[in-house]
Tab-separated table of C-alpha atoms in Angstrom:
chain	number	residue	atom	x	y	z
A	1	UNK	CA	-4.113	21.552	-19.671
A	2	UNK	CA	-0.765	20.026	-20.053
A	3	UNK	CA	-0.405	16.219	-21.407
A	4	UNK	CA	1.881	13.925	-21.121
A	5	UNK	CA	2.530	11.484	-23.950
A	6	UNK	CA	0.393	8.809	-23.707
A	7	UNK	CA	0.092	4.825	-24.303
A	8	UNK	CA	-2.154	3.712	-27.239
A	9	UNK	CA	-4.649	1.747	-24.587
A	10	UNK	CA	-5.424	4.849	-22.493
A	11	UNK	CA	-5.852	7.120	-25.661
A	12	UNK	CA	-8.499	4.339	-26.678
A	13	UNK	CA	-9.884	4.708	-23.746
A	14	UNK	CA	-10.138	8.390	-23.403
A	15	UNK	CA	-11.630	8.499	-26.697
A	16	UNK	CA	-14.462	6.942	-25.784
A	17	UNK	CA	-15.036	8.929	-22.608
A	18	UNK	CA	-17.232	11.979	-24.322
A	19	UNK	CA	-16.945	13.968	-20.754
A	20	UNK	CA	-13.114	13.383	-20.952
A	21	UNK	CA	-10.732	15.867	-22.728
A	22	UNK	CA	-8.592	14.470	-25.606
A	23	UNK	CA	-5.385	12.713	-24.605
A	24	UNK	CA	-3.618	12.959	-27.855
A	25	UNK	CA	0.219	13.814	-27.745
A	26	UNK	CA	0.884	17.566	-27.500
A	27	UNK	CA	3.527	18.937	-27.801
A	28	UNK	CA	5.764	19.286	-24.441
A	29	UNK	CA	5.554	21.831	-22.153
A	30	UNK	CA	7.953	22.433	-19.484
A	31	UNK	CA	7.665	22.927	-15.668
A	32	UNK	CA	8.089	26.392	-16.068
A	33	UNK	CA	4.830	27.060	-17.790
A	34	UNK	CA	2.588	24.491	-15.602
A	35	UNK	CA	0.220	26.018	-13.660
A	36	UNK	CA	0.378	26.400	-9.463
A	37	UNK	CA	-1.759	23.088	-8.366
A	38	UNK	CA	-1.737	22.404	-4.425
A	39	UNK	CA	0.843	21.557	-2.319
A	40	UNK	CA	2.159	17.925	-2.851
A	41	UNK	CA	0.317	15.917	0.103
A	42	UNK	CA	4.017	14.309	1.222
A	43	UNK	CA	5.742	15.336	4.583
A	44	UNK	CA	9.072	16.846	3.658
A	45	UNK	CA	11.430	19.209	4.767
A	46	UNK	CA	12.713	22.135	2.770
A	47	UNK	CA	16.014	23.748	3.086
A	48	UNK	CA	15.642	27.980	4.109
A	49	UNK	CA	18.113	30.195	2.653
A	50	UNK	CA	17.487	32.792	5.622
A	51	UNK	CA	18.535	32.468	8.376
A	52	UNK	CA	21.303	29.715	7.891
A	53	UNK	CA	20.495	26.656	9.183
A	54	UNK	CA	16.732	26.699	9.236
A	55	UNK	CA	14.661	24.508	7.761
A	56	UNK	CA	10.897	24.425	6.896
A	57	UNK	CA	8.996	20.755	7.883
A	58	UNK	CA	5.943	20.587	5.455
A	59	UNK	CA	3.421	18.148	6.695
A	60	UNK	CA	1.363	15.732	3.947
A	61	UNK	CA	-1.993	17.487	5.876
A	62	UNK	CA	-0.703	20.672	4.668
A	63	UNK	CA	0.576	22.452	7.412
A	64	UNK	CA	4.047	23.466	8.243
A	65	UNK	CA	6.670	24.269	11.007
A	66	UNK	CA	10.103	25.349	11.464
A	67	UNK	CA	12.801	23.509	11.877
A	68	UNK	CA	15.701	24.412	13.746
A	69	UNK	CA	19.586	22.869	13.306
A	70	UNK	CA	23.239	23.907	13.958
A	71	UNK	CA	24.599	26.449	11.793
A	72	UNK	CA	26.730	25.474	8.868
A	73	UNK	CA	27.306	27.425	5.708
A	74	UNK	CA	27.065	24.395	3.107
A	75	UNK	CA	25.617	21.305	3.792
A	76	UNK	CA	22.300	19.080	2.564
A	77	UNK	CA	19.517	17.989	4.857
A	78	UNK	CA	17.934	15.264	4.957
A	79	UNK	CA	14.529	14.330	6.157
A	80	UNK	CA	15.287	10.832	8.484
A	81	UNK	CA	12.015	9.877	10.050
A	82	UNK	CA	10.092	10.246	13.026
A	83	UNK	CA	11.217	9.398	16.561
A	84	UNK	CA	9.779	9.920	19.626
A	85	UNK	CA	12.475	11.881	20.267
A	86	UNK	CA	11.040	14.329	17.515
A	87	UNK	CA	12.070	14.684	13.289
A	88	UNK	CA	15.261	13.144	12.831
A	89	UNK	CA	17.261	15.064	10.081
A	90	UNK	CA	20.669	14.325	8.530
A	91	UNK	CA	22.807	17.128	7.889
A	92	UNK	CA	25.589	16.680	5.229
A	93	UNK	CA	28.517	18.803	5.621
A	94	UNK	CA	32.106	18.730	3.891
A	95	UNK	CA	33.571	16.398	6.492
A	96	UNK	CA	30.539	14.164	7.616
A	97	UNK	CA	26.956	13.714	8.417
A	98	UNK	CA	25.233	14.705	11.717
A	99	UNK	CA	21.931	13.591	12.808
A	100	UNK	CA	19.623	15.763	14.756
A	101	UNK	CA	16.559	14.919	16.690
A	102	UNK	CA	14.034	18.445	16.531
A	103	UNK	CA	11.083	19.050	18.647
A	104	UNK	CA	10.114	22.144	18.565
A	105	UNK	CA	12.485	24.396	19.635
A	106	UNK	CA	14.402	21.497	21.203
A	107	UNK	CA	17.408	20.396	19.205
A	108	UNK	CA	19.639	16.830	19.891
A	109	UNK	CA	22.043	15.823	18.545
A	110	UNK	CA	22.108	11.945	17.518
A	111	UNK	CA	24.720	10.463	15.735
A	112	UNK	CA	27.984	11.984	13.828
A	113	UNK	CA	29.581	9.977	11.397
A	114	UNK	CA	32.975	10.726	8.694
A	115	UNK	CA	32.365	10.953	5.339
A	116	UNK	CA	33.790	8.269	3.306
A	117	UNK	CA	33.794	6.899	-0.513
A	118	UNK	CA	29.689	7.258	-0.880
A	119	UNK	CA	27.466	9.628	1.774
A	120	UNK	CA	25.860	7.246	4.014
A	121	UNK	CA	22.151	6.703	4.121
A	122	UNK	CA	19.824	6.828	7.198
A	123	UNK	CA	15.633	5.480	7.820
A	124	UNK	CA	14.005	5.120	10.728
A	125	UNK	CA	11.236	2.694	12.021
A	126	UNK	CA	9.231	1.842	14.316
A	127	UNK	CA	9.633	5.312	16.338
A	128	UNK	CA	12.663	4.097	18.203
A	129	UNK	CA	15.309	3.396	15.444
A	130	UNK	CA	17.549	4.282	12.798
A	131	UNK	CA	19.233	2.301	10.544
A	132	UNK	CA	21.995	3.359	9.058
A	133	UNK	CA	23.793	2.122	5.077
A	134	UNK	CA	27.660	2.420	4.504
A	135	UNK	CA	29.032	1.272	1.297
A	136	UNK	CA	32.749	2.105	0.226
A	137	UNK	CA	35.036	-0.118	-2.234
A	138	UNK	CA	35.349	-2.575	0.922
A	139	UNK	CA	31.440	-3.669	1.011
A	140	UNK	CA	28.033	-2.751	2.357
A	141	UNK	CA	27.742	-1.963	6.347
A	142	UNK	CA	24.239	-1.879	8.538
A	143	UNK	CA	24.276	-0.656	11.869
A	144	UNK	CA	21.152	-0.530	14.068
A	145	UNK	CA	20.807	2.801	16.559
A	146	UNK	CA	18.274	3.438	19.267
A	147	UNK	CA	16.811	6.892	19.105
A	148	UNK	CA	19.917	8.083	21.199
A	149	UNK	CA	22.282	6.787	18.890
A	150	UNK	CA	23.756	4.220	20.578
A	151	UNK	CA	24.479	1.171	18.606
A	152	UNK	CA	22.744	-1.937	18.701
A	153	UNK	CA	23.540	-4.392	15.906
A	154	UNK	CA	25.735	-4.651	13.247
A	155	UNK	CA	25.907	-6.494	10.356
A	156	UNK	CA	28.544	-6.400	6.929
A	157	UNK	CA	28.637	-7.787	3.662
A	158	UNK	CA	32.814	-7.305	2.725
A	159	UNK	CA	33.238	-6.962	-1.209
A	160	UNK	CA	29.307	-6.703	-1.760
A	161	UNK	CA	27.382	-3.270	-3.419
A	162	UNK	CA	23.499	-2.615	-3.472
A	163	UNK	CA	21.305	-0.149	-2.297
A	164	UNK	CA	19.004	0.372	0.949
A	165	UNK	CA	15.324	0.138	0.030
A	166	UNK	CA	13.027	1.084	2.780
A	167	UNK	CA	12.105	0.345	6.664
A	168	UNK	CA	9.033	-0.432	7.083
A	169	UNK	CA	7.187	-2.898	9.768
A	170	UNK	CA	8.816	-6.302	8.576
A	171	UNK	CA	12.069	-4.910	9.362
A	172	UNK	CA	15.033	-3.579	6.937
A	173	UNK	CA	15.036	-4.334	3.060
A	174	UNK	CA	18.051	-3.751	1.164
A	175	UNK	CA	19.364	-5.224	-2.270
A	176	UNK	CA	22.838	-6.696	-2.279
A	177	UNK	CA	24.500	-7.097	-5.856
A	178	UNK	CA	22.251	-10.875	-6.419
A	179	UNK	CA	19.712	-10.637	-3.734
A	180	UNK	CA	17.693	-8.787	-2.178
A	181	UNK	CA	17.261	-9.013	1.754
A	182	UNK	CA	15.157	-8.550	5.057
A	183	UNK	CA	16.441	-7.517	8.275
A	184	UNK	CA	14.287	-8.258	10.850
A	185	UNK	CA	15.765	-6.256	13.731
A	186	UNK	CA	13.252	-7.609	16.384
A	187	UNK	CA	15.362	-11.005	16.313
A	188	UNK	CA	18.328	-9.830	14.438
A	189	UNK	CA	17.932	-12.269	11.391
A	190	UNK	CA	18.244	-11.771	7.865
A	191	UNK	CA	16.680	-13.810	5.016
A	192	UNK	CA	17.380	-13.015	0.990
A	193	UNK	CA	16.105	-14.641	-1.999
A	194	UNK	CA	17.298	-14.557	-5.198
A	195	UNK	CA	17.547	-11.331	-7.407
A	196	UNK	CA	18.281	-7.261	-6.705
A	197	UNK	CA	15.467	-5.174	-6.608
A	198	UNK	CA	15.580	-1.615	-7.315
A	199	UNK	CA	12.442	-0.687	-5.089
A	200	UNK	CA	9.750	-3.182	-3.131
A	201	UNK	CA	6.387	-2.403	-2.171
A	202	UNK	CA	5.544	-5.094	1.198
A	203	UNK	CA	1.393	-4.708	0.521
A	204	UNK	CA	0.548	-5.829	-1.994
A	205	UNK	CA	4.111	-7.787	-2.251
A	206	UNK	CA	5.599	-6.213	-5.424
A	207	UNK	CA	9.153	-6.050	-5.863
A	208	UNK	CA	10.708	-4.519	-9.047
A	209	UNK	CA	14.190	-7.421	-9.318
A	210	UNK	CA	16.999	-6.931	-11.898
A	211	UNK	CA	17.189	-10.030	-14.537
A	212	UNK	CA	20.668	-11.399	-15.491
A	213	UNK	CA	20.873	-9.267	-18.568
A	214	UNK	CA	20.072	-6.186	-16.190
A	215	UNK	CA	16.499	-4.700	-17.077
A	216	UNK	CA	13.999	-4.704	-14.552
A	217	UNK	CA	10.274	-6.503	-13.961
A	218	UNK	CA	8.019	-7.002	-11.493
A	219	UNK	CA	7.998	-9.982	-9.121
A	220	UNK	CA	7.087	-10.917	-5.323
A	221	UNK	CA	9.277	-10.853	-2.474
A	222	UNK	CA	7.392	-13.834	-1.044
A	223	UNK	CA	7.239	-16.216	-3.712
A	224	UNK	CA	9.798	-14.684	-6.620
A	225	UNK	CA	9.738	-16.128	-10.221
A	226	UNK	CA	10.142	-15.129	-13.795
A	227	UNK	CA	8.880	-11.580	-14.343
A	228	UNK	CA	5.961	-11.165	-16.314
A	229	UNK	CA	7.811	-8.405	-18.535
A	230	UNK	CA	11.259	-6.676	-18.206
A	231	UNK	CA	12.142	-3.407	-19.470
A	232	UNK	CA	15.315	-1.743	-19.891
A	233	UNK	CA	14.734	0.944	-17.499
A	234	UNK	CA	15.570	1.963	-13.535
A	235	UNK	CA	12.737	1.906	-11.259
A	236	UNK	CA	12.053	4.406	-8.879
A	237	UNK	CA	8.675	4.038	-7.163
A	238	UNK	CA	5.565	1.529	-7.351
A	239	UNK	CA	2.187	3.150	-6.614
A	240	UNK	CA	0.445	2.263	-2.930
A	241	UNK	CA	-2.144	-0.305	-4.645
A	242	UNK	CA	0.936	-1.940	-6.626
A	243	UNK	CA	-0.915	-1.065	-9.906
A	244	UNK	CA	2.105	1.386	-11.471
A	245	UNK	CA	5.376	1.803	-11.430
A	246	UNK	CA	7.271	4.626	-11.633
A	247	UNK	CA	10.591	3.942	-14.096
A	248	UNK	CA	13.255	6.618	-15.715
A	249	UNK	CA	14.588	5.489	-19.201
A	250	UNK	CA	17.366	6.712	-21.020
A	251	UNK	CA	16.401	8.731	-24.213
A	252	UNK	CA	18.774	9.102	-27.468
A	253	UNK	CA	20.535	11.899	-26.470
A	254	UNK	CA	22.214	12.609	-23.059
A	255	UNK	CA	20.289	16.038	-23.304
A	256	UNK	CA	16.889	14.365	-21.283
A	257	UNK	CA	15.930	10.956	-19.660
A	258	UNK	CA	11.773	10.190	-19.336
A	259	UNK	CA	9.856	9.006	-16.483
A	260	UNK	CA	7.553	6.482	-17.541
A	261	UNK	CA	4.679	4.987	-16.054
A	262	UNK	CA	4.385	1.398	-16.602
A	263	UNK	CA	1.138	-0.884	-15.548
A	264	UNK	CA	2.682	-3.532	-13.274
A	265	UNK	CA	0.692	-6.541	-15.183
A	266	UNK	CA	2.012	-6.056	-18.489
A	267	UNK	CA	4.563	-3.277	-18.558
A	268	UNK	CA	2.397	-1.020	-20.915
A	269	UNK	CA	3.683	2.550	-20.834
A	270	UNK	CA	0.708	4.636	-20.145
A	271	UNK	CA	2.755	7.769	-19.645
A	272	UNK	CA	5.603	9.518	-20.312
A	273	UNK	CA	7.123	12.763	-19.106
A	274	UNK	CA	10.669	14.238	-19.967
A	275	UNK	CA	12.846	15.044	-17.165
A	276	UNK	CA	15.181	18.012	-19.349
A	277	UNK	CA	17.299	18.331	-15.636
A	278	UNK	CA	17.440	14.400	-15.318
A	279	UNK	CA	16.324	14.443	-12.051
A	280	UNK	CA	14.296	11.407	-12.175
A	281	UNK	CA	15.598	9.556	-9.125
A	282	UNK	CA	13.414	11.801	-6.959
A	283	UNK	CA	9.614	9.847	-7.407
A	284	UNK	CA	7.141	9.519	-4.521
A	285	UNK	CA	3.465	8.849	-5.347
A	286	UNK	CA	0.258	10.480	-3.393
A	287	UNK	CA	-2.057	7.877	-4.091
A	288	UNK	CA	-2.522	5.351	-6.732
A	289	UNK	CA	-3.471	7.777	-9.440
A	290	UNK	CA	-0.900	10.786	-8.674
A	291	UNK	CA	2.795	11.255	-8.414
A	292	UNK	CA	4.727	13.376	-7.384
A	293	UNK	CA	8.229	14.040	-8.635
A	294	UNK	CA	11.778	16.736	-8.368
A	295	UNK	CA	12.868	19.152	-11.641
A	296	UNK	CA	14.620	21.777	-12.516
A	297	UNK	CA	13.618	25.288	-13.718
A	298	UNK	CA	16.094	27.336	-15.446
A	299	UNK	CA	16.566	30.766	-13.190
A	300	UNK	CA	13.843	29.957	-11.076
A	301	UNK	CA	14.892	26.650	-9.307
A	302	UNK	CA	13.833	23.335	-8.104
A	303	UNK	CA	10.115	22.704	-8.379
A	304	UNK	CA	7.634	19.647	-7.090
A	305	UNK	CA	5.112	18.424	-10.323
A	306	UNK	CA	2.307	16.200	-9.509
A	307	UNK	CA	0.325	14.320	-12.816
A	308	UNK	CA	-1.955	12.511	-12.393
A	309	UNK	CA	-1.833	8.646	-14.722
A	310	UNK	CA	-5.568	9.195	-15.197
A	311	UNK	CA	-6.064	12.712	-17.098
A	312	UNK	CA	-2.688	13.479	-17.866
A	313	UNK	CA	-2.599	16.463	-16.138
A	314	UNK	CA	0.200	18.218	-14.690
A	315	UNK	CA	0.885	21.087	-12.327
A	316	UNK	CA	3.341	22.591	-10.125
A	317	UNK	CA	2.715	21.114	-6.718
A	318	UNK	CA	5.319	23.462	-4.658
A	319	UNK	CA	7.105	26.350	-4.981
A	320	UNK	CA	10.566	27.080	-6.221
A	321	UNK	CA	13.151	26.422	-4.083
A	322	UNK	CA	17.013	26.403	-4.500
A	323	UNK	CA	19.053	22.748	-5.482
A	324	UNK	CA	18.652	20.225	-2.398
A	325	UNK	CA	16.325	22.058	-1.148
A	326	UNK	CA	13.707	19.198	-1.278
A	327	UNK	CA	14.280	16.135	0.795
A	328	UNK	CA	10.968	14.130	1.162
A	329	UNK	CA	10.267	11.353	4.220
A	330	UNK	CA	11.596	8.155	3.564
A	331	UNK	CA	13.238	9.180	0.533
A	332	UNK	CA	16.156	7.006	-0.471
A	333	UNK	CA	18.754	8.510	-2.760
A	334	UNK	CA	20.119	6.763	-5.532
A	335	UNK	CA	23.991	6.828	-5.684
């Protein structure tokens, strides 16, 4: 069984847990030599390298389909959301981004944009939208589109950068450069309060906001204060229960980063994992206990690893696949 390093509170703890196995620091073992665990229980869609232009949706139940878009020789896709219009997917190319509505064997096309200064970013919600993020060196840009994409709302923030976070029920959250924001589309209003988060979890209300000397801690969204703790680190993903968060810190050497996992109440690093391809911004957790993230394998590929923050253990939860292959729902990318 393969450990990750662990905090001195949970190697108390296993201690004292007879029917446990010891959760002392071993040494590191890579990806590569993990053993094959069960397919991560996320919905994403996975890239095909024959024949060009299909795609493979892999449902978090377990089962899977084919997806079917245009042909294009190099280009990244990008799992949207659901519509009722079927899976919306965003296909990269040299010149721009399409989006794609597939249902079955039925393919629509949605929305075709340029490429500009950053790759623009796309969510859906609510089964009948997308929202789409521009940012250049003029400002941020939202646009609202109905699952036709036609346009509905707009709304710009000239000379402002940030990040989109997630669509969920309440509307739109996204973090300008000293606030962070909901859109409710339903009206068309927007509130902030003071503070950029790097990632929000609405239930419970947990919200990891960047402090004025730029480390991260945990606050809430509704009612934002002091955090508790702050760490020099950029979060990625808080667990569903709001008891973890997922962070990558920088290590000595530009050789590896580690992704940490940090108790929301008091910032105590219970785990740590090194990321040797630094491919850290790609976290998504299961359930409370079990994440999920993206590394590299030299001459094999890109790989899904699942640990769990209880054991310690870690296995392959996917096969290899080649780069941007992976693309998981809801997954924003951090530019």
């Amino acid at each position: 069984m393969t450990s990750w390093r662990v905090g001195p509170v949970v190697a108390v703890l296993a201690a004292l847990l007879c029917a446990q196995p010891s959760l002392a620091p071993a040494a590191y073992a890579g990806p590569g030599s993990l053993s094959r665990g069960e397919d991560a229980h996320l919905t994403w869609v996975q890239r095909l390298p024959q024949p060009r232009g299909a795609a493979l949706l892999h449902h978090a139940r377990g089962d899977e389909a084919r997806l079917g878009v245009p042909r294009n020789p190099a280009y990244r896709l990008t799992l949207v959301g659901a519509t009722y219009l079927g899976w919306v997917v965003a296909q990269e190319r040299q010149t721009g981004t399409r989006l794609y509505a597939v249902q079955g064997r039925r393919v629509q096309e949605v929305l075709r944009v340029a490429w500009h200064e950053t790759p623009d970013q796309f969510l859906t919600g609510g089964n009948t939208r997308i929202v789409r993020w521009s940012a250049d060196s003029s400002g941020v840009t939202l646009k609202l589109y109905d699952a036709y994409g036609t346009r509905l709302l707009t709304h710009t923030y000239p000379g402002e950068t940030g990040q989109l976070l997630r669509y969920d029920g309440a509307g739109v959250r996204f973090a300008l450069s000293d606030r962070t924001c909901l859109w409710r589309t339903a009206e068309d209003s927007v509130t902030c309060v003071d503070g950029a988060a790097a990632t929000v979890r609405p239930k419970p209300d947990v919200a990891m906001m960047r402090t004025a000397d730029g480390s991260y801690g945990p606050t809430s969204l509704d009612d934002p204060g002091t955090p508790a703790w702050t760490a020099d680190v950029a979060p990625r993903a808080v667990s569903p229960a709001g008891t973890w968060v997922a962070v990558v810190a920088h290590t000595a050497t530009t050789a590896s980063e580690d992704l940490q996992v940090r108790r929301i109440a008091d910032g105590e690093i219970v785990r740590t994992r090194a990321l040797t391809h630094q491919t850290g911004d790609e976290v998504w957790w299961e359930d409370d206990s079990h994440l999920v993230y993206t590394t590299g394998v030299d001459g094999k590929g890109y790989v899904l690893v699942r640990c769990d923050v209880t054991s310690g253990h870690c296995e392959r939860a996917s096969g290899y696949v080649r780069e941007y292959a992976f693309s998981v729902l809801g997954t924003v990318r951090h530019y």
